[in-house]
CSV table of C-alpha atoms and ligand atoms in Angstrom, one decimal:
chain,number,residue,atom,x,y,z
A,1,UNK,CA,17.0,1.9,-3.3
A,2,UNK,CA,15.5,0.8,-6.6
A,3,UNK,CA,16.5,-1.9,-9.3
A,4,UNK,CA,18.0,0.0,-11.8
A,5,UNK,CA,21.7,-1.6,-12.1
A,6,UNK,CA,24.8,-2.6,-14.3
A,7,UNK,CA,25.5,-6.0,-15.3
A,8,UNK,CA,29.3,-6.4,-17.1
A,9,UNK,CA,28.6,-2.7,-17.9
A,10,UNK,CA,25.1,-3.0,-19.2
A,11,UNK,CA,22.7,-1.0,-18.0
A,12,UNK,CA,19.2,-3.5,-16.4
A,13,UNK,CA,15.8,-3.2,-14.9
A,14,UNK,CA,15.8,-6.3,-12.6
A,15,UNK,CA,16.9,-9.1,-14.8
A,16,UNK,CA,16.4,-7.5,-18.2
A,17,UNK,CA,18.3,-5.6,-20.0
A,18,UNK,CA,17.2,-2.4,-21.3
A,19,UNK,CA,18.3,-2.7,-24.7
A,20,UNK,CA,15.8,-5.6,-24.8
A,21,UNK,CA,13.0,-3.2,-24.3
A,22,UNK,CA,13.8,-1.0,-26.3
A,23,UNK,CA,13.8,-3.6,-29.5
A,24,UNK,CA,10.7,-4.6,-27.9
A,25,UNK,CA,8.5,-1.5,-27.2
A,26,UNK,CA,10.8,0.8,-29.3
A,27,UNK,CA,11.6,4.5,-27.9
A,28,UNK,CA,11.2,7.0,-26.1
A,29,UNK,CA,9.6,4.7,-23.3
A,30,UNK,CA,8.8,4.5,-19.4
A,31,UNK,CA,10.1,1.6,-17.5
A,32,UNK,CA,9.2,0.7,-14.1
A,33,UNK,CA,10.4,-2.1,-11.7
A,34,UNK,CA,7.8,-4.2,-9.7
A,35,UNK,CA,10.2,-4.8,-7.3
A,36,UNK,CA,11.2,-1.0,-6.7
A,37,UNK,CA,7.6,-0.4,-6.3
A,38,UNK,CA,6.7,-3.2,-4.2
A,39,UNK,CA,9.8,-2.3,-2.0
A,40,UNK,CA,8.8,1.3,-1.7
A,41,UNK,CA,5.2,0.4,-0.5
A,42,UNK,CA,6.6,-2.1,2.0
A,43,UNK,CA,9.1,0.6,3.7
A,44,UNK,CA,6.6,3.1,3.7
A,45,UNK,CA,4.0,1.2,6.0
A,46,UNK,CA,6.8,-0.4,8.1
A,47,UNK,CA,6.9,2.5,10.2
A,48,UNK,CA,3.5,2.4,11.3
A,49,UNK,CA,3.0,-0.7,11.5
A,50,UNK,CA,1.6,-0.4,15.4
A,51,UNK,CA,-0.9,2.3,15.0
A,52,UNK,CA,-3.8,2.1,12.7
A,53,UNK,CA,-2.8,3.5,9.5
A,54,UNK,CA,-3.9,4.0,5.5
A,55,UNK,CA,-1.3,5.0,3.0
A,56,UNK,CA,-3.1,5.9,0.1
A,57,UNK,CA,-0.4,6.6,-2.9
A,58,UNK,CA,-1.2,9.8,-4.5
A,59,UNK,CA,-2.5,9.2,-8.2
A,60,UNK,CA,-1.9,12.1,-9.7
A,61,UNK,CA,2.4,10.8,-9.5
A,62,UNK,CA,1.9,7.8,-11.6
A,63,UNK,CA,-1.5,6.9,-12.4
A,64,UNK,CA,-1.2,3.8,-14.9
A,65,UNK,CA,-3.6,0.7,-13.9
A,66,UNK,CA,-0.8,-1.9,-13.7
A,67,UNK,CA,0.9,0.1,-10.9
A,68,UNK,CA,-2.4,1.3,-9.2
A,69,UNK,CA,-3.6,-2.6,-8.6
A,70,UNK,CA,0.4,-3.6,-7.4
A,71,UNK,CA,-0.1,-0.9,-5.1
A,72,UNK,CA,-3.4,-2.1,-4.1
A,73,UNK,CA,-2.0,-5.6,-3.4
A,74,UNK,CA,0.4,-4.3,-1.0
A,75,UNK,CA,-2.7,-3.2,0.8
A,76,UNK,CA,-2.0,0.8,-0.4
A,77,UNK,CA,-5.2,3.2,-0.7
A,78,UNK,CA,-5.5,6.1,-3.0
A,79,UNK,CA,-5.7,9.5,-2.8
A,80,UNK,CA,-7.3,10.9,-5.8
A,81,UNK,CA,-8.0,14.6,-7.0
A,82,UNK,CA,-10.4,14.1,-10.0
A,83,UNK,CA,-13.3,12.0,-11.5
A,84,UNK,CA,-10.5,10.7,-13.8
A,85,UNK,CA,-8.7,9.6,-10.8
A,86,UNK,CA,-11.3,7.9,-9.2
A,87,UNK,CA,-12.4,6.0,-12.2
A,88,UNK,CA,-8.5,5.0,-12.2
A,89,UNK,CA,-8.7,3.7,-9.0
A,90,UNK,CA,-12.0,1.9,-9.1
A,91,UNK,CA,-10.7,0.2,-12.5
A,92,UNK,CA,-7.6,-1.2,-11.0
A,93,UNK,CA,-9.9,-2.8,-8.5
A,94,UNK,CA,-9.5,-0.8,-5.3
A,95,UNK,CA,-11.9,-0.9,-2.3
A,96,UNK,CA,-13.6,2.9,-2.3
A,97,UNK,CA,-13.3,2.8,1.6
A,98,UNK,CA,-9.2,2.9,0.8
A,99,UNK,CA,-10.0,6.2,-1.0
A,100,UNK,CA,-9.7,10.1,-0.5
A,101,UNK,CA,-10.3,12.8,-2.3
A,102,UNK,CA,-8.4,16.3,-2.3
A,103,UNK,CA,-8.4,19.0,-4.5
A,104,UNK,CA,-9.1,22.7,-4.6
A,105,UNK,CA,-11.4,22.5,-7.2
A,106,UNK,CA,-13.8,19.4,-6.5
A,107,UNK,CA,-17.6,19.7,-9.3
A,108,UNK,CA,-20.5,18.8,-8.6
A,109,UNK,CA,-20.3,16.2,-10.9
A,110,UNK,CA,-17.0,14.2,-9.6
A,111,UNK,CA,-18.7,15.0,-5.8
A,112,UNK,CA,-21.5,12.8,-7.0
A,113,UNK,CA,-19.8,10.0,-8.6
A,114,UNK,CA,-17.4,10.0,-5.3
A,115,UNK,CA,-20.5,9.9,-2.7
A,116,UNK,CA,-21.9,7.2,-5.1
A,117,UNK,CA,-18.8,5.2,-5.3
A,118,UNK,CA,-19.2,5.1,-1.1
A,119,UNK,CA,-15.0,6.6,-0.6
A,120,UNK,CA,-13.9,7.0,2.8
A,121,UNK,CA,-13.1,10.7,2.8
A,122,UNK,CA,-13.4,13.9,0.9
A,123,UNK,CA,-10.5,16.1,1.9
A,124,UNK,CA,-12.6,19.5,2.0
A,125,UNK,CA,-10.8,22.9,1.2
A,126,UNK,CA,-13.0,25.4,1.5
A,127,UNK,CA,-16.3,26.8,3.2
A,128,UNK,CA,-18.0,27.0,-0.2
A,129,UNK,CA,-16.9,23.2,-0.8
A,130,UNK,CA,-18.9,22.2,2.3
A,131,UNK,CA,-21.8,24.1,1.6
A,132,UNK,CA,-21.6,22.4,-2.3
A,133,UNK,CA,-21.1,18.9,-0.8
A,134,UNK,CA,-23.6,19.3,1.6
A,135,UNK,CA,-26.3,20.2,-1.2
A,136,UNK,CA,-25.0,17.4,-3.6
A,137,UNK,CA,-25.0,14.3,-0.5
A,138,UNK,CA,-28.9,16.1,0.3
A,139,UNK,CA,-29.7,15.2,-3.4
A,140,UNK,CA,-28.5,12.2,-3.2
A,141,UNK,CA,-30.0,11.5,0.8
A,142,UNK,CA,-26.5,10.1,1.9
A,143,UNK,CA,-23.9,11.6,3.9
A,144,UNK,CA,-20.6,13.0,2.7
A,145,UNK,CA,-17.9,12.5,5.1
A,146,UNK,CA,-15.5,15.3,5.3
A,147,UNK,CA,-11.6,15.6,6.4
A,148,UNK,CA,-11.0,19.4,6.9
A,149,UNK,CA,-8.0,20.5,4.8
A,150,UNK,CA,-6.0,22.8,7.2
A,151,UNK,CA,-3.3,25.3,5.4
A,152,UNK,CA,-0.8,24.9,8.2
A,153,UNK,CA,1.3,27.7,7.4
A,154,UNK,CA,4.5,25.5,7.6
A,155,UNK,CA,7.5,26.4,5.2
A,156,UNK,CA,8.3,23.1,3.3
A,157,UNK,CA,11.6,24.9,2.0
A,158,UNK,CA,11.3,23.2,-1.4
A,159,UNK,CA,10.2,25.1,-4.9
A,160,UNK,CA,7.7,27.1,-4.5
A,161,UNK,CA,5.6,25.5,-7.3
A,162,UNK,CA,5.6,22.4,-5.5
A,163,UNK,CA,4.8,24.7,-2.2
A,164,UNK,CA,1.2,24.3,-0.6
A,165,UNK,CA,1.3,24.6,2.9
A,166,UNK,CA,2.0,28.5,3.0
A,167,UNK,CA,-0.1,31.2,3.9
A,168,UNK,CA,-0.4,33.1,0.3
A,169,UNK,CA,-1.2,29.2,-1.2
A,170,UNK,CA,-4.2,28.6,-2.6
A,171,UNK,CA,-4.6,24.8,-0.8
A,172,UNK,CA,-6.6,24.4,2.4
A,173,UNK,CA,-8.4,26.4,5.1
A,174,UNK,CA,-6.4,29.0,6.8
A,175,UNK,CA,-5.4,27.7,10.0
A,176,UNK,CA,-7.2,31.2,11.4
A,177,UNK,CA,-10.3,30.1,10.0
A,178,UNK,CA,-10.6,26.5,11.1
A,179,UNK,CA,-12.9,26.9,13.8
A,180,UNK,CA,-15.4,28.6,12.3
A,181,UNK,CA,-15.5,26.4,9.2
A,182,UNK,CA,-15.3,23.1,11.6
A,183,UNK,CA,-18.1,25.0,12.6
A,184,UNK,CA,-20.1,25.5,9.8
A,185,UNK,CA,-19.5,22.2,8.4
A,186,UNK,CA,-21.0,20.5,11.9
A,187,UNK,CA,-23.8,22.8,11.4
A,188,UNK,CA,-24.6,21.4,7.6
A,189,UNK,CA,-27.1,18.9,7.7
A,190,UNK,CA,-25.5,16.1,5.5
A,191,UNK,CA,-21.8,16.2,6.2
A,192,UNK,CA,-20.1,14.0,8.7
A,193,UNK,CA,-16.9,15.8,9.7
A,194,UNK,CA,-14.5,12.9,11.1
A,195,UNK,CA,-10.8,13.9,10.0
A,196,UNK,CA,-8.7,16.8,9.7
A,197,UNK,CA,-6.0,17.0,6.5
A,198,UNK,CA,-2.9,19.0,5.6
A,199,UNK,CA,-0.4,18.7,3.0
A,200,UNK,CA,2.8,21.3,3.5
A,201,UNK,CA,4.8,20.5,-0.2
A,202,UNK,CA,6.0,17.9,-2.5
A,203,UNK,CA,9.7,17.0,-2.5
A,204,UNK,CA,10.8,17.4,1.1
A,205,UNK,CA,14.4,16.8,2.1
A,206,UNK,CA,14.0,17.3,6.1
A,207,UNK,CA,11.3,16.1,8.8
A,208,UNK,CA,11.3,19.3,10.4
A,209,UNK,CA,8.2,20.7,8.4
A,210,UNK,CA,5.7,17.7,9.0
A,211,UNK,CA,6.8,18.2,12.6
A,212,UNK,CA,5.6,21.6,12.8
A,213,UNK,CA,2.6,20.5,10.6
A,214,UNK,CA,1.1,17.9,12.9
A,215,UNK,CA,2.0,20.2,16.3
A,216,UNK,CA,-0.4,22.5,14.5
A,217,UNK,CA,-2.9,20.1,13.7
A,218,UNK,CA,-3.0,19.0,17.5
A,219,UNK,CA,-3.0,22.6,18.7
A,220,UNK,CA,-6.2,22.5,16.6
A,221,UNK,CA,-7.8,19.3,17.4
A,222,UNK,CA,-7.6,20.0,20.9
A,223,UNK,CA,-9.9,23.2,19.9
A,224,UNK,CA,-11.9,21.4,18.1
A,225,UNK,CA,-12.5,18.4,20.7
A,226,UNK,CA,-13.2,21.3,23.4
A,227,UNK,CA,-16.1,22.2,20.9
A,228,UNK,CA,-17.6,18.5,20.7
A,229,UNK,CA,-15.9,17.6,17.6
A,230,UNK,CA,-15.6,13.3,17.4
A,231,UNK,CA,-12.2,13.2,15.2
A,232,UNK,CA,-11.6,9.8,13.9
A,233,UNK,CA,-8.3,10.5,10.8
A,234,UNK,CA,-5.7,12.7,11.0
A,235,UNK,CA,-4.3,13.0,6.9
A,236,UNK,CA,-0.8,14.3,6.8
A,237,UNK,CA,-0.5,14.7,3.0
A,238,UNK,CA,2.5,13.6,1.0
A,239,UNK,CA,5.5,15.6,-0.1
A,240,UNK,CA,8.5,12.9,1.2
A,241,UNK,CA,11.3,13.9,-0.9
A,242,UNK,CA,13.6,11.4,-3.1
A,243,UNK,CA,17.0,11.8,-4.5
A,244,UNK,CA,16.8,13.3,-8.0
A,245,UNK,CA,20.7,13.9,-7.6
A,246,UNK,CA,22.8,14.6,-4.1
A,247,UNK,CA,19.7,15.3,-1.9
A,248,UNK,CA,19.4,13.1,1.2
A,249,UNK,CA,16.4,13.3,2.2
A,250,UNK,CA,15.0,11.2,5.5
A,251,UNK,CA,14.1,7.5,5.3
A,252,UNK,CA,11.0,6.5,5.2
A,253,UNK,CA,11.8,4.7,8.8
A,254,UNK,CA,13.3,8.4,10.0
A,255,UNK,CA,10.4,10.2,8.9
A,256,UNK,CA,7.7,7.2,10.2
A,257,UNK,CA,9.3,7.5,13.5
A,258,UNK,CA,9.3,11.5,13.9
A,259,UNK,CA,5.6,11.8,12.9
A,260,UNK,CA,4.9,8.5,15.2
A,261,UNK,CA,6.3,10.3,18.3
A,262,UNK,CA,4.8,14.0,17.1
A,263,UNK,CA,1.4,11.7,17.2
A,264,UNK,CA,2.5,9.9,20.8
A,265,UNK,CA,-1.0,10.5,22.7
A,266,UNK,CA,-3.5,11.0,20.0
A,267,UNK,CA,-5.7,8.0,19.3
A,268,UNK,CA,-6.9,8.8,15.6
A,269,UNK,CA,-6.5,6.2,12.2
A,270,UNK,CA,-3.5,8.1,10.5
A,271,UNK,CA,-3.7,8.7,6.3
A,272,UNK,CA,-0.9,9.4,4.5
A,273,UNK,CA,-0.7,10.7,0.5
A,274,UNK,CA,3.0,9.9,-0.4
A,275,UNK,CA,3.3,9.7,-4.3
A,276,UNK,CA,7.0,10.3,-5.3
A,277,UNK,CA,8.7,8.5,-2.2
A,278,UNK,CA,6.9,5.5,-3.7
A,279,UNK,CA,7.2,5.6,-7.7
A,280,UNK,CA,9.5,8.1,-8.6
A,281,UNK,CA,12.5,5.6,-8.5
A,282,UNK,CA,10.7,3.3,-10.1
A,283,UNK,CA,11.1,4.4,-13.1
A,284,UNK,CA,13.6,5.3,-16.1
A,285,UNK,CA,12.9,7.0,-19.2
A,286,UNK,CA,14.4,4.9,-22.2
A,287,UNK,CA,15.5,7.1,-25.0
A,288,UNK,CA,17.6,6.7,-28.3
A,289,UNK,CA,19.8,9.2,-29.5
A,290,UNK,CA,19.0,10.9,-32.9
A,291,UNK,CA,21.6,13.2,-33.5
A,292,UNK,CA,24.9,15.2,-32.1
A,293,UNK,CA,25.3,18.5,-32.9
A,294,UNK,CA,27.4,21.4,-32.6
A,295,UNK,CA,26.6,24.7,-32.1
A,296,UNK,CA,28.9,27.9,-31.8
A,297,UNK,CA,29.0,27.6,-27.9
A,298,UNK,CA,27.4,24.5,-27.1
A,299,UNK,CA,27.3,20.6,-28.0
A,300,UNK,CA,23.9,19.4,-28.3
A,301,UNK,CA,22.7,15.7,-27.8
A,302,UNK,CA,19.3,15.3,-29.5
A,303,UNK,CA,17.1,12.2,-28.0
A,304,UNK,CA,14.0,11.2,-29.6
A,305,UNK,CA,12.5,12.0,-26.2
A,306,UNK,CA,11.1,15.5,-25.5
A,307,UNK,CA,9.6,18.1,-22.6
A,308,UNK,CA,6.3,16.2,-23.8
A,309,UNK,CA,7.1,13.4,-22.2
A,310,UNK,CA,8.6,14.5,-19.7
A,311,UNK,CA,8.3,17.8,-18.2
A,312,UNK,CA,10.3,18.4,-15.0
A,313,UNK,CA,13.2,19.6,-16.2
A,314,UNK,CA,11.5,22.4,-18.3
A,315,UNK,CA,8.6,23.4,-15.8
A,316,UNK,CA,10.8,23.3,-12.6
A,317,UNK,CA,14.4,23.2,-13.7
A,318,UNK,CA,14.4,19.7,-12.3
A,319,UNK,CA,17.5,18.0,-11.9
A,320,UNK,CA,17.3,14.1,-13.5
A,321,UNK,CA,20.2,12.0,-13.6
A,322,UNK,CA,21.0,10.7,-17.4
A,323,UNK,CA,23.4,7.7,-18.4
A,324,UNK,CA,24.3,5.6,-21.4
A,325,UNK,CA,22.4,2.3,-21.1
A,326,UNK,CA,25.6,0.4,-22.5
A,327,UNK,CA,28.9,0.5,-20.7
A,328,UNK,CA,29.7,4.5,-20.0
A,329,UNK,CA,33.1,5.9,-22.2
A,330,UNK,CA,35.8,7.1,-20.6
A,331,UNK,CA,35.9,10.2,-22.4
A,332,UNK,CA,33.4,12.7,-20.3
A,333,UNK,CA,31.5,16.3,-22.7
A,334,UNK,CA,29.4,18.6,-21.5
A,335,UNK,CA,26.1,19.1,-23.4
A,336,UNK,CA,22.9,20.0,-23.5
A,337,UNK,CA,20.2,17.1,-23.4
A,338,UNK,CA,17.2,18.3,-25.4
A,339,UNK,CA,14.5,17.1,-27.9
A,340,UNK,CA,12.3,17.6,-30.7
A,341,UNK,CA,10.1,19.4,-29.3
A,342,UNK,CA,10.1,23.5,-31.0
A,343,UNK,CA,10.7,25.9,-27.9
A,344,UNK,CA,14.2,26.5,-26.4
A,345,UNK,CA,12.4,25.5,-23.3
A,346,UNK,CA,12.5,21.3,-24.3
A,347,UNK,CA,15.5,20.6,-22.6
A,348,UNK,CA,16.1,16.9,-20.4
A,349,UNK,CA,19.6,18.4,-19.0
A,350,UNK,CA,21.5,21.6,-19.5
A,351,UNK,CA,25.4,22.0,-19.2
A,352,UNK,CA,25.4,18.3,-18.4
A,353,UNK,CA,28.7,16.2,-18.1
A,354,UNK,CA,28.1,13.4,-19.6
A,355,UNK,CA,30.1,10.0,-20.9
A,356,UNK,CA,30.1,10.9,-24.8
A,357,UNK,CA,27.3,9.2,-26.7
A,358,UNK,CA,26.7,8.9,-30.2
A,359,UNK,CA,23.6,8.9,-32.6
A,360,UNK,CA,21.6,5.5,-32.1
A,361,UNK,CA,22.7,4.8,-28.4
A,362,UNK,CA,20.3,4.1,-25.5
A,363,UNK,CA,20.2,6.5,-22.7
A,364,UNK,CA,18.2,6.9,-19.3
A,365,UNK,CA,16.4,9.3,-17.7
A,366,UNK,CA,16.7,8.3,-13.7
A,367,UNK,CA,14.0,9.1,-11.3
A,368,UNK,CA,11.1,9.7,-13.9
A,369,UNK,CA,8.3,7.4,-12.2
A,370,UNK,CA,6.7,10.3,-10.8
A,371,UNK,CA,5.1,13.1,-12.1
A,372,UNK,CA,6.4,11.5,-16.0
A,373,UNK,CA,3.9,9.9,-17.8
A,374,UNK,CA,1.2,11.4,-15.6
A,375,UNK,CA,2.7,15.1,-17.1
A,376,UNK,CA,3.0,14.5,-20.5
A,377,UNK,CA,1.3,15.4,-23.0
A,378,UNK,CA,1.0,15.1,-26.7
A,379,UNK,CA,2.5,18.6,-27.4
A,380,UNK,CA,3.7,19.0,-30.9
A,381,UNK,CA,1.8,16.4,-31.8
A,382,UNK,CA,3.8,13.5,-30.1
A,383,UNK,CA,2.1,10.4,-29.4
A,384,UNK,CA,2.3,9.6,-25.9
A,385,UNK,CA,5.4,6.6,-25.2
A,386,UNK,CA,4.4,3.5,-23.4
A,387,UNK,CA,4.6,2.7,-20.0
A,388,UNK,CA,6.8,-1.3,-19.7
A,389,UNK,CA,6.5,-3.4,-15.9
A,390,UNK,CA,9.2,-5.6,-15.5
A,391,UNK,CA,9.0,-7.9,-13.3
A,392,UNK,CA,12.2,-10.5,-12.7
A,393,UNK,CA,13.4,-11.5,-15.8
A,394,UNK,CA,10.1,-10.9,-18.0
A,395,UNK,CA,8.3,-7.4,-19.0
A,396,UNK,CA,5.0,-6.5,-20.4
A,397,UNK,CA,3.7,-3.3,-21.6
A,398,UNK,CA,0.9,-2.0,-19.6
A,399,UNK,CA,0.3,0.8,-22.0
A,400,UNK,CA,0.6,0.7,-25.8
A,401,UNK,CA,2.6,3.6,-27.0
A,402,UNK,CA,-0.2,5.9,-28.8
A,403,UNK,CA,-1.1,6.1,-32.4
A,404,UNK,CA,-1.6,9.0,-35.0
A,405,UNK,CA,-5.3,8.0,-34.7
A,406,UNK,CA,-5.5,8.3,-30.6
A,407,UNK,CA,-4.0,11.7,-31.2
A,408,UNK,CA,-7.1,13.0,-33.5
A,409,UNK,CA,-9.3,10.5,-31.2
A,410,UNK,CA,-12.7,12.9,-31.1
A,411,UNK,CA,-12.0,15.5,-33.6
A,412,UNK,CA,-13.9,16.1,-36.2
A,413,UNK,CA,-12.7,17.3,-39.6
B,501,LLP,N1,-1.4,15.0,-1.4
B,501,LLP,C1,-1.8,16.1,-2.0
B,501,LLP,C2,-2.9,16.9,-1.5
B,501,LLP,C3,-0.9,16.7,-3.0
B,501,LLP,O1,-1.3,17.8,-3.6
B,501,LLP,C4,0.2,15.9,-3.5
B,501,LLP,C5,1.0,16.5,-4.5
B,501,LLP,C6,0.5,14.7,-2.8
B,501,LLP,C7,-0.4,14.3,-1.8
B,501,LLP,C8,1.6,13.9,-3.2
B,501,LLP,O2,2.8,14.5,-3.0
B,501,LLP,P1,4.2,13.7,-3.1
B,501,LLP,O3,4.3,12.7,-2.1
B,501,LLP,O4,4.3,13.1,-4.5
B,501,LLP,O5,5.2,14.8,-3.0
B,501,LLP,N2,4.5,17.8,-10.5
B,501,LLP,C9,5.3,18.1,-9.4
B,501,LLP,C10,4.8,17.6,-8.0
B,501,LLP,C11,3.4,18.2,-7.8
B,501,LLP,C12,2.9,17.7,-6.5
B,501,LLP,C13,1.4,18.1,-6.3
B,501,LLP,N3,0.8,17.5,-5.1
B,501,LLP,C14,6.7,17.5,-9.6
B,501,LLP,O6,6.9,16.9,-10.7
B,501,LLP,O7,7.6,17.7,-8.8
């Protein structure tokens, strides 16, 4: 459900029209809808609404200030992965006890800024991140406490970039070796081990693998209580699929209630990471067309926005739904959607049937709220686009498209 929608033809975010931001903030451009997002957060803690619960929305899927403190008004946490992150998080005026933080590759340096900002939870991956965290809290004479990241060895079925919970990943602890690191981590002197984590995949279209995922978890917990472990979170990752095109992946009610009823029995606050189930609908890409053009074997449509701004299609051959922002023609081509950028590679859609569009019409992106803005890059020298809330019938841009001086920001001649 979002609030993208035709009005006599005309394509609108809410009450405004898109070609009214694009006069306004100019092109190519990300647009998000409040209401999408505020919607989103709402169905996602609906279905666990009678346990005790923290959904913390994954930065690292849309990480812009303006949507980090609406999230945080619907009473959403964060689960962050970087010092970058966390300074995101704490400037868009979250509480650090909403806050987690995964990653494979945690320094020194963000460890300490994390155990001085006082967050709830480090999601620890490895037996030579306990032994670092340990020394950094003893520095610092506090206590770090530590979720165990478990590498459940469930198959999300979904591409395999996007594919963490396997054996040959590099995310987590293997499930093999969680004993001995609950182990060590009990044994180290300033770690407080109160949660165990997994994440199995981004872009899941069934229930099936969480399933497995937490029937692993409890196989382990009940190891782990039989050692005289006092558990308090259970994290369950992200990785709830959306529909980029014909996918139908489970509501967020369906997939509440399965991981409610996996959970039937076990009295521990459950964490969850979802990041595209909440902004990836929220959000189009607004581009103009520069030129058609017509190659031996192929029609090209050239938008003014490029793999830089947003990479899916060209990293993971990622399927994103494009359409004219004024009323569609009737007469259908197939082209190639593809942009400034210098590599064969910068491609938006390939062999694409489309409603013909000419040089200096609008068109969409669908489904870029996620992993767009927070992937681009300024490749080819490209200033970033802006980021435009709308809310109602009124917008605002919540991040100035960048200039030519931001892109040599730091550089010195
Ligand atoms: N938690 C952890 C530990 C993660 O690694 C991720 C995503 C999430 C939560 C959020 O997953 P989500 O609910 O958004 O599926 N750039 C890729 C997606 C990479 C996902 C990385 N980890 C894409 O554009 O599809």
């Amino acid at each position: 459900m979002n609030h993208f929608r035709r009005r006599a033809g005309e394509l609108y975010c809410e009450d405004v029209p898109l070609e009214a931001i694009a006069a306004q903030a100019g092109t190519p451009a990300y647009v998000y809808s409040t209401a999408t997002l505020r919607r989103h957060a709402r169905v996602m803690r609906a279905p666990f609404a009678g346990r005790e619960h923290l959904v913390c929305f994954s930065v690292k899927a849309c990480s812009n200030l303006a949507i980090l403190s609406l999230l945080r008004e619907e009473g959403l946490g964060f689960d962050i992965v970087s010092g970058g992150e966390l300074y995101r998080t704490l400037e868009a005026g979250a509480d650090p006890k909403s806050v987690v933080f995964s990653g494979v590759g945690k320094t020194a340096r963000e460890m300490a800024e994390a155990l001085d900002a006082g967050i709830l939870l480090f999601n620890v991956e490895s037996e030579a991140e306990l032994r670092l965290l340990d020394r950094i809290a003893g520095q610092k004479r506090r206590r770090a406490p530590v979720s165990l990241r478990i590498n459940p060895d469930v198959d999300p079925r979904t591409h395999p970039y996007i594919a963490t919970g396997l054996k040959r990943s590099k995310f987590g602890i293997p499930r093999s070796r969680a004993r001995e690191a609950y182990r060590l981590a009990r044994a180290l002197p300033h770690l407080d081990v109160v949660g165990l984590d997994c994440h199995v995949g981004s872009q899941l279209i069934e229930v099936a693998p969480f399933v497995e995922a937490v029937r692993e978890l409890r196989s382990l917990i009940d190891e782990l209580v039989d050692d005289g472990a006092a558990l308090r979170y259970l994290d369950l990752g992200g990785g709830l699929g959306i529909s980029y095109r014909d996918e139908r992946p489970p509501l967020p009610m369906t997939y509440g209630r399965a991981l409610c009823d996996a959970l039937e029995g076990l009295d521990l606050t459950l964490l969850l990471e979802p990041g595209r189930v909440l902004a990836g609908n929220a959000a189009v890409l607004l581009t103009r067309v520069l030129f058609r053009k017509d190659a031996d074997e192929k029609r090209f449509v050239v938008t003014d926005a490029a793999m830089n701004d947003l990479l899916r299609p060209a990293l993971y051959g990622a399927y994103h739904e494009i359409a004219p922002v004024q009323r569609p023609r009737r007469r259908r081509e197939t082209v190639d959607v593809v942009g400034p950028v210098c590599e064969s590679g910068d491609f938006l859609a390939q062999d694409r049937e489309l409603p013909a569009v000419e040089a200096g019409e609008l068109v969409v992106i669908h489904s870029a709220g996620a992993y767009g803005f927070s992937m681009a890059s300024n490749y080819n020298s490209r200033p970033r686009p802006p980021e435009v809330l709308v809310d109602g019938d009124r917008f605002r841009i919540v991040r100035e498209r960048e200039s030519y001086r931001d892109l040599v920001r730091g550089e010195r001649p």
